[in-house]
Tab-separated table of C-alpha atoms and ligand atoms in Angstrom:
chain	number	residue	atom	x	y	z
A	1	MET	CA	39.890	-25.993	-80.552
A	2	ILE	CA	42.373	-27.755	-78.864
A	3	ILE	CA	43.190	-27.323	-74.930
A	4	THR	CA	46.116	-28.538	-73.261
A	5	LEU	CA	45.504	-28.942	-69.485
A	6	LYS	CA	48.627	-28.345	-66.957
A	7	LYS	CA	50.827	-31.651	-66.052
A	8	ASP	CA	49.339	-33.405	-63.053
A	9	THR	CA	46.018	-31.926	-63.016
A	10	PRO	CA	43.751	-33.557	-60.632
A	11	GLN	CA	40.875	-35.912	-61.867
A	12	LYS	CA	38.152	-33.824	-60.536
A	13	GLU	CA	39.734	-30.775	-62.330
A	14	VAL	CA	39.658	-32.441	-65.762
A	15	GLU	CA	35.699	-33.786	-65.109
A	16	ARG	CA	34.965	-30.248	-64.111
A	17	LEU	CA	35.946	-28.933	-67.636
A	18	ILE	CA	34.779	-31.552	-69.513
A	19	SER	CA	31.242	-30.932	-68.249
A	20	GLN	CA	31.712	-26.923	-68.690
A	21	PHE	CA	32.607	-27.635	-72.396
A	22	GLU	CA	29.891	-29.847	-72.859
A	23	GLY	CA	27.651	-27.425	-71.177
A	24	TYR	CA	28.490	-25.267	-73.641
A	25	GLY	CA	26.695	-27.986	-76.303
A	26	LEU	CA	30.561	-29.269	-77.479
A	27	ARG	CA	31.699	-32.547	-77.756
A	28	VAL	CA	35.167	-33.181	-76.205
A	29	ASN	CA	37.701	-35.579	-77.402
A	30	ILE	CA	40.368	-36.510	-74.899
A	31	ILE	CA	43.884	-37.541	-75.164
A	32	HIS	CA	45.045	-39.009	-72.002
A	33	GLY	CA	48.877	-38.348	-72.477
A	34	GLN	CA	50.969	-39.478	-69.597
A	35	ASN	CA	51.152	-36.259	-67.572
A	36	TRP	CA	49.219	-34.157	-69.841
A	37	ASN	CA	45.413	-34.198	-70.911
A	38	VAL	CA	44.732	-32.897	-74.104
A	39	PHE	CA	41.056	-31.779	-74.618
A	40	GLY	CA	39.434	-31.330	-78.936
A	41	LEU	CA	36.793	-29.057	-78.510
A	42	VAL	CA	34.224	-30.300	-81.704
A	43	GLY	CA	31.443	-28.176	-82.457
A	44	ASP	CA	30.914	-24.386	-82.773
A	45	THR	CA	33.832	-22.004	-80.922
A	46	THR	CA	32.936	-18.888	-82.510
A	47	HIS	CA	31.651	-17.485	-79.346
A	48	LEU	CA	34.560	-18.852	-76.774
A	49	SER	CA	37.467	-16.756	-76.377
A	50	GLU	CA	40.807	-17.948	-75.791
A	51	ARG	CA	42.025	-15.216	-72.924
A	52	ASP	CA	38.651	-16.521	-70.996
A	53	ILE	CA	39.682	-20.379	-71.561
A	54	LEU	CA	43.483	-19.863	-70.408
A	55	ALA	CA	41.813	-17.357	-67.123
A	56	ASP	CA	40.989	-21.187	-65.712
A	57	GLU	CA	44.177	-22.247	-63.715
A	58	TRP	CA	44.482	-25.983	-65.090
A	59	VAL	CA	44.459	-24.624	-68.773
A	60	THR	CA	47.874	-24.123	-70.209
A	61	ASN	CA	47.436	-23.591	-73.810
A	62	VAL	CA	44.649	-23.026	-76.426
A	63	GLN	CA	44.791	-23.302	-79.777
A	64	ARG	CA	42.080	-22.068	-82.358
A	65	VAL	CA	41.586	-24.398	-85.411
A	66	GLN	CA	38.468	-22.671	-86.221
A	67	ALA	CA	38.736	-18.899	-87.107
A	68	PRO	CA	36.751	-16.418	-84.559
A	69	TYR	CA	34.487	-15.808	-87.204
A	70	LYS	CA	31.402	-17.000	-88.995
A	71	LEU	CA	29.453	-15.276	-91.531
A	72	THR	CA	32.099	-13.397	-93.112
A	73	ASN	CA	34.000	-16.817	-93.261
A	74	ARG	CA	34.438	-18.761	-96.757
A	75	MET	CA	34.355	-22.354	-95.017
A	76	PHE	CA	30.405	-21.314	-94.197
A	77	HIS	CA	29.521	-19.342	-97.544
A	78	PRO	CA	32.009	-20.599	-100.241
A	79	GLU	CA	30.629	-18.657	-103.233
A	80	ASP	CA	31.887	-14.809	-103.481
A	81	THR	CA	29.445	-12.070	-102.790
A	82	VAL	CA	28.688	-9.830	-104.897
A	83	VAL	CA	27.824	-6.415	-103.746
A	84	ASP	CA	24.958	-3.883	-105.269
A	85	VAL	CA	26.004	-0.124	-105.297
A	86	GLY	CA	23.022	2.187	-106.942
A	87	GLY	CA	23.632	-0.575	-110.205
A	88	ILE	CA	27.164	-1.117	-109.612
A	89	LYS	CA	27.951	-4.675	-108.941
A	90	ILE	CA	31.434	-5.033	-106.503
A	91	GLY	CA	32.744	-8.432	-106.566
A	92	ALA	CA	34.752	-11.072	-108.089
A	93	GLY	CA	33.720	-12.047	-111.870
A	94	GLN	CA	32.559	-8.838	-112.283
A	95	PRO	CA	34.011	-5.261	-113.774
A	96	ILE	CA	37.063	-3.676	-111.225
A	97	ALA	CA	35.301	-0.540	-109.918
A	98	LEU	CA	36.766	2.277	-109.956
A	99	ILE	CA	35.408	5.027	-107.315
A	100	ALA	CA	36.695	8.646	-107.608
A	101	GLY	CA	36.359	11.981	-106.541
A	102	PRO	CA	37.788	14.668	-103.830
A	103	CYS	CA	38.710	13.981	-100.225
A	104	ALA	CA	36.357	16.578	-99.604
A	105	VAL	CA	33.256	17.846	-100.830
A	106	GLU	CA	34.311	21.211	-101.183
A	107	GLY	CA	31.202	23.172	-103.071
A	108	ASP	CA	28.748	22.065	-105.424
A	109	GLU	CA	30.122	23.623	-108.262
A	110	GLU	CA	33.515	22.307	-107.838
A	111	LEU	CA	31.802	18.960	-106.822
A	112	CYS	CA	30.021	18.567	-110.085
A	113	ARG	CA	33.109	19.935	-111.979
A	114	ILE	CA	35.299	16.879	-111.043
A	115	ALA	CA	32.372	14.381	-110.697
A	116	GLU	CA	32.225	14.872	-114.711
A	117	ASP	CA	35.950	15.042	-115.363
A	118	VAL	CA	36.195	11.265	-113.760
A	119	LYS	CA	33.304	10.104	-115.529
A	120	LYS	CA	34.405	10.840	-118.684
A	121	ALA	CA	37.717	9.113	-117.540
A	122	GLY	CA	36.101	6.133	-116.579
A	123	ALA	CA	35.052	6.464	-113.090
A	124	THR	CA	31.776	4.542	-112.067
A	125	MET	CA	31.142	5.767	-108.704
A	126	LEU	CA	31.734	9.328	-107.022
A	127	ARG	CA	33.352	9.451	-103.651
A	128	GLY	CA	33.739	12.879	-101.665
A	129	GLY	CA	33.556	13.389	-97.724
A	130	ALA	CA	31.182	15.115	-96.451
A	131	TYR	CA	31.770	14.848	-92.218
A	132	LYS	CA	35.848	14.728	-92.141
A	133	PRO	CA	37.731	12.662	-89.516
A	134	ARG	CA	40.780	15.532	-88.953
A	135	THR	CA	43.749	14.873	-86.825
A	136	SER	CA	43.585	18.441	-85.907
A	137	PRO	CA	39.912	19.775	-84.645
A	138	TYR	CA	41.425	23.114	-86.142
A	139	SER	CA	41.895	21.813	-89.740
A	140	PHE	CA	38.537	21.543	-92.367
A	141	GLN	CA	35.997	18.975	-91.031
A	142	GLY	CA	33.603	18.925	-93.923
A	143	LEU	CA	30.696	20.783	-94.980
A	144	GLY	CA	27.796	18.246	-93.377
A	145	THR	CA	24.696	18.011	-94.963
A	146	LYS	CA	25.215	21.167	-97.387
A	147	GLY	CA	27.966	18.627	-98.790
A	148	ILE	CA	25.842	15.060	-98.632
A	149	MET	CA	22.922	17.587	-100.676
A	150	TYR	CA	26.089	18.562	-103.099
A	151	LEU	CA	26.970	14.656	-103.710
A	152	ASP	CA	23.061	14.146	-104.087
A	153	HIS	CA	23.023	16.761	-106.673
A	154	ALA	CA	26.649	15.383	-108.486
A	155	ARG	CA	24.491	11.968	-108.465
A	156	GLN	CA	21.783	13.482	-109.975
A	157	LEU	CA	23.837	15.205	-112.599
A	158	THR	CA	26.455	12.188	-113.704
A	159	GLY	CA	24.020	8.651	-112.943
A	160	MET	CA	26.783	7.681	-110.683
A	161	PRO	CA	26.167	6.297	-107.198
A	162	VAL	CA	28.064	8.027	-104.323
A	163	VAL	CA	30.127	6.920	-101.295
A	164	SER	CA	30.724	8.893	-98.579
A	165	GLU	CA	31.793	8.472	-94.828
A	166	LEU	CA	29.693	8.266	-92.025
A	167	MET	CA	31.252	9.276	-88.561
A	168	SER	CA	28.145	8.979	-86.161
A	169	GLU	CA	24.971	7.550	-85.600
A	170	ASP	CA	22.881	11.077	-85.776
A	171	LYS	CA	23.239	11.123	-89.418
A	172	ILE	CA	22.158	7.774	-90.375
A	173	ASP	CA	18.817	8.681	-91.535
A	174	GLU	CA	20.342	11.259	-94.156
A	175	PHE	CA	22.610	8.851	-95.026
A	176	GLU	CA	20.333	6.042	-95.907
A	177	LYS	CA	18.928	8.582	-97.789
A	178	TYR	CA	21.187	10.196	-100.177
A	179	VAL	CA	24.420	7.971	-99.861
A	180	ASP	CA	24.638	4.826	-101.934
A	181	LEU	CA	27.645	3.437	-100.318
A	182	VAL	CA	27.970	4.241	-96.607
A	183	GLN	CA	32.024	4.413	-95.761
A	184	ILE	CA	33.150	3.333	-92.389
A	185	GLY	CA	36.858	5.023	-92.189
A	186	ALA	CA	39.881	3.909	-90.700
A	187	ARG	CA	39.568	5.841	-87.538
A	188	ASN	CA	35.978	4.145	-86.667
A	189	MET	CA	36.667	0.771	-87.669
A	190	GLN	CA	36.519	-0.564	-84.470
A	191	ASN	CA	34.037	1.813	-83.024
A	192	TYR	CA	31.496	-0.925	-82.781
A	193	ASN	CA	28.624	1.335	-81.699
A	194	LEU	CA	28.542	2.252	-84.861
A	195	LEU	CA	29.217	-0.904	-86.672
A	196	LYS	CA	26.149	-1.989	-84.960
A	197	ALA	CA	24.368	0.723	-86.285
A	198	VAL	CA	25.091	0.628	-89.771
A	199	GLY	CA	24.626	-3.245	-89.326
A	200	LYS	CA	20.999	-1.853	-89.220
A	201	MET	CA	20.990	0.183	-92.307
A	202	LYS	CA	19.651	-0.904	-95.843
A	203	LYS	CA	23.161	0.558	-97.482
A	204	PRO	CA	25.702	-1.145	-98.383
A	205	VAL	CA	28.905	-0.593	-95.993
A	206	LEU	CA	32.414	0.351	-96.822
A	207	LEU	CA	34.643	-1.035	-94.057
A	208	LYS	CA	38.291	0.832	-94.026
A	209	ARG	CA	40.923	-1.380	-92.318
A	210	GLY	CA	42.099	0.445	-89.364
A	211	MET	CA	45.592	1.682	-89.608
A	212	SER	CA	46.456	-0.533	-87.112
A	213	ALA	CA	44.774	-3.162	-87.391
A	214	THR	CA	45.205	-6.862	-88.194
A	215	ILE	CA	43.474	-8.711	-90.604
A	216	GLU	CA	41.227	-10.749	-88.503
A	217	GLU	CA	40.175	-7.429	-86.381
A	218	TRP	CA	39.163	-6.208	-89.519
A	219	ILE	CA	37.232	-9.265	-90.656
A	220	MET	CA	35.871	-9.261	-87.044
A	221	SER	CA	34.434	-5.462	-87.589
A	222	ALA	CA	32.688	-7.088	-90.685
A	223	GLU	CA	31.297	-9.583	-89.116
A	224	TYR	CA	29.816	-7.463	-86.528
A	225	ILE	CA	27.864	-5.609	-89.355
A	226	ILE	CA	26.462	-8.588	-90.584
A	227	ALA	CA	25.570	-10.266	-87.797
A	228	ASN	CA	23.770	-7.111	-87.069
A	229	GLY	CA	21.325	-7.599	-90.100
A	230	ASN	CA	23.317	-6.193	-93.242
A	231	PRO	CA	25.086	-8.868	-95.201
A	232	ASN	CA	26.490	-5.799	-97.516
A	233	VAL	CA	30.189	-5.184	-96.713
A	234	ILE	CA	32.969	-4.307	-98.965
A	235	PHE	CA	36.637	-4.039	-97.359
A	236	CYS	CA	38.916	-1.370	-98.535
A	237	GLU	CA	42.609	-1.504	-97.307
A	238	ARG	CA	43.964	2.031	-97.356
A	239	GLY	CA	47.520	1.007	-96.336
A	240	ILE	CA	48.537	0.232	-92.004
A	241	ARG	CA	50.931	2.699	-89.960
A	242	THR	CA	54.628	1.323	-89.936
A	243	PHE	CA	57.826	2.536	-89.174
A	244	GLU	CA	58.253	3.559	-92.992
A	245	LYS	CA	58.169	7.701	-94.035
A	246	TYR	CA	58.357	8.016	-97.115
A	247	THR	CA	54.757	6.602	-97.559
A	248	ARG	CA	51.773	8.058	-95.629
A	249	ASN	CA	50.906	4.238	-94.787
A	250	THR	CA	52.070	1.018	-96.148
A	251	LEU	CA	49.779	-0.756	-98.577
A	252	ASP	CA	50.017	-4.472	-97.533
A	253	ILE	CA	49.228	-6.036	-100.869
A	254	ALA	CA	48.945	-9.398	-99.428
A	255	VAL	CA	45.612	-8.791	-97.713
A	256	ILE	CA	44.038	-9.199	-101.220
A	257	PRO	CA	44.221	-12.799	-101.456
A	258	ILE	CA	44.032	-13.269	-98.122
A	259	ILE	CA	40.763	-11.768	-98.048
A	260	LYS	CA	39.577	-13.582	-100.708
A	261	GLU	CA	41.163	-16.803	-99.236
A	262	LYS	CA	39.574	-16.119	-95.870
A	263	THR	CA	35.854	-14.285	-97.033
A	264	HIS	CA	33.935	-14.643	-99.748
A	265	LEU	CA	33.151	-10.644	-99.642
A	266	PRO	CA	34.744	-7.961	-101.804
A	267	ILE	CA	37.627	-6.109	-101.494
A	268	ILE	CA	38.951	-2.735	-103.208
A	269	ILE	CA	41.716	-0.947	-102.894
A	270	ASP	CA	42.292	2.814	-101.856
A	271	PRO	CA	46.149	3.739	-103.355
A	272	SER	CA	45.656	7.486	-102.075
A	273	HIS	CA	45.725	6.997	-98.311
A	274	ALA	CA	47.853	4.129	-99.037
A	275	THR	CA	50.966	6.369	-100.054
A	276	GLY	CA	49.854	9.981	-99.412
A	277	ASN	CA	51.866	11.224	-102.660
A	278	TRP	CA	49.845	11.345	-105.977
A	279	SER	CA	53.159	10.125	-107.901
A	280	LEU	CA	52.403	6.790	-106.376
A	281	VAL	CA	49.112	6.444	-106.678
A	282	LYS	CA	49.288	4.830	-110.017
A	283	PRO	CA	52.324	2.235	-109.537
A	284	VAL	CA	50.495	0.962	-106.607
A	285	ALA	CA	46.733	0.746	-108.218
A	286	LEU	CA	48.044	-1.062	-111.220
A	287	ALA	CA	49.787	-3.163	-108.279
A	288	ALA	CA	46.301	-3.805	-106.279
A	289	VAL	CA	44.721	-4.819	-109.708
A	290	ALA	CA	46.982	-7.026	-110.616
A	291	ALA	CA	46.560	-8.609	-106.925
A	292	GLY	CA	43.153	-9.092	-107.474
A	293	ALA	CA	41.260	-6.210	-106.188
A	294	ASP	CA	37.686	-5.715	-106.985
A	295	GLY	CA	37.736	-1.764	-107.282
A	296	LEU	CA	40.163	1.057	-106.964
A	297	ILE	CA	38.929	4.525	-104.457
A	298	ILE	CA	41.061	7.591	-105.561
A	299	GLU	CA	41.318	10.980	-104.448
A	300	CYS	CA	40.809	13.565	-107.262
A	301	HIS	CA	40.665	17.109	-107.539
A	302	ASN	CA	41.081	19.526	-110.346
A	303	ASP	CA	43.691	21.664	-108.339
A	304	PRO	CA	45.270	19.835	-105.763
A	305	ALA	CA	47.527	22.785	-104.882
A	306	LYS	CA	44.269	24.471	-103.251
A	307	ALA	CA	42.202	21.315	-102.090
A	308	TRP	CA	41.125	21.658	-98.794
A	309	SER	CA	42.153	18.426	-97.560
A	310	ASP	CA	44.747	15.528	-99.131
A	311	GLY	CA	45.582	17.499	-101.808
A	312	MET	CA	49.099	16.153	-101.848
A	313	GLN	CA	47.621	12.657	-102.723
A	314	SER	CA	45.074	13.935	-104.966
A	315	LEU	CA	45.109	13.225	-108.952
A	316	LYS	CA	44.409	15.558	-111.386
A	317	PRO	CA	41.658	14.424	-113.916
A	318	ASP	CA	44.169	13.563	-116.278
A	319	ASN	CA	46.337	11.870	-114.843
A	320	PHE	CA	43.440	9.636	-113.250
A	321	ALA	CA	42.683	8.603	-116.697
A	322	ASP	CA	46.031	7.772	-117.606
A	323	LEU	CA	45.780	5.111	-114.746
A	324	VAL	CA	42.408	4.272	-116.407
A	325	ARG	CA	44.243	3.170	-119.474
A	326	ASP	CA	46.627	1.342	-118.124
A	327	ALA	CA	44.288	-0.290	-115.336
A	328	ALA	CA	42.644	-1.562	-118.022
A	329	LYS	CA	45.734	-3.368	-119.677
A	330	VAL	CA	46.575	-4.610	-116.526
A	331	ALA	CA	43.205	-6.041	-115.899
A	332	GLU	CA	43.452	-7.820	-118.887
A	333	ALA	CA	46.518	-9.505	-118.086
A	334	VAL	CA	44.846	-10.836	-115.300
A	335	GLY	CA	41.864	-12.054	-116.417
A	336	ARG	CA	39.323	-8.845	-115.463
A	337	SER	CA	38.261	-6.052	-116.809
A	338	LEU	CA	37.454	-2.472	-115.859
B	1	LIG	C1	39.077	9.269	-96.654
B	1	LIG	O1	38.912	8.549	-97.458
B	1	LIG	O2	38.910	10.646	-97.133
B	1	LIG	C2	39.799	8.695	-95.391
B	1	LIG	C3	39.674	9.807	-94.325
B	1	LIG	O3	40.239	7.778	-95.401
B	1	LIG	P1	40.888	6.711	-94.194
B	1	LIG	O4	39.462	6.812	-93.152
B	1	LIG	O5	41.144	5.405	-94.676
B	1	LIG	O6	41.838	7.820	-93.532
B	2	LIG	MN1	41.078	12.068	-97.902
């Protein structure tokens, strides 16, 4: 970290600041300019905040050299992390994970049918929300525990691990028992108590990007989970909010190489919420595979027009099968497989 003091800072203030930083266990290298003093802090500065340092009346500028995250940081963990989800391995060098299923679990029969259909088309994992974070309190809120039990049934029937969204700490025991991959939704990416709680879980976590979150904020949320004891985190980009209205969100495709450069964790893409329109899902999914995504999570429904949520962005099984066929070709072109 590079700290620049204000012009003509009195010597006693310079010395006070040096002993403050040395008190944090850091070494302070000083460049004495004609009017300026610049400190180069050597050591682990992840626990320091730029804003707190700038609160000192004699500090004029603070520049980070080291990222504020450590456990997620590729610099300290150069090899790729592979996350095991109920026997399916997700991460660099592994087949691209294909996760598919309805936005919301709507019933036992409906779920089992779509689960079998997407499995036939190539899916390796089943998604389905039982607790739904809806914008309106009057919209369908999910089947709750019943929905989780239907997911469990579909898992037994198809053998596919299941992913579902956890919205509150009081359901942790249920998820620990019945869900293979615990989804933290975009709206809860910065729910720090929930992040700490899933950090204590044994199940892997799918951490969606908040709709207005910077990449660094998103990585810091993963850091929360890992710092609390759970190293099995998979990032999921689902588009961010921009001024654009032709899509529901804007997919930030550059996050794939950025997450891979900055962290050692896998990243998957959700082209359904990123576009909000089923006809855009396939091209965007193919772009994600080309850019190096470790998986795709795609909303599918047997009768999208009658879906209880997100029908407009849901693929019918045939369209999902078509996507899988083309994704296999793209994957091969970039040295991966499905
Ligand atoms: C979902 O996966 O159905 C969902 C609500 O996603 P997000 O949190 O990305 O909006
Ligand atoms: Mn949805």
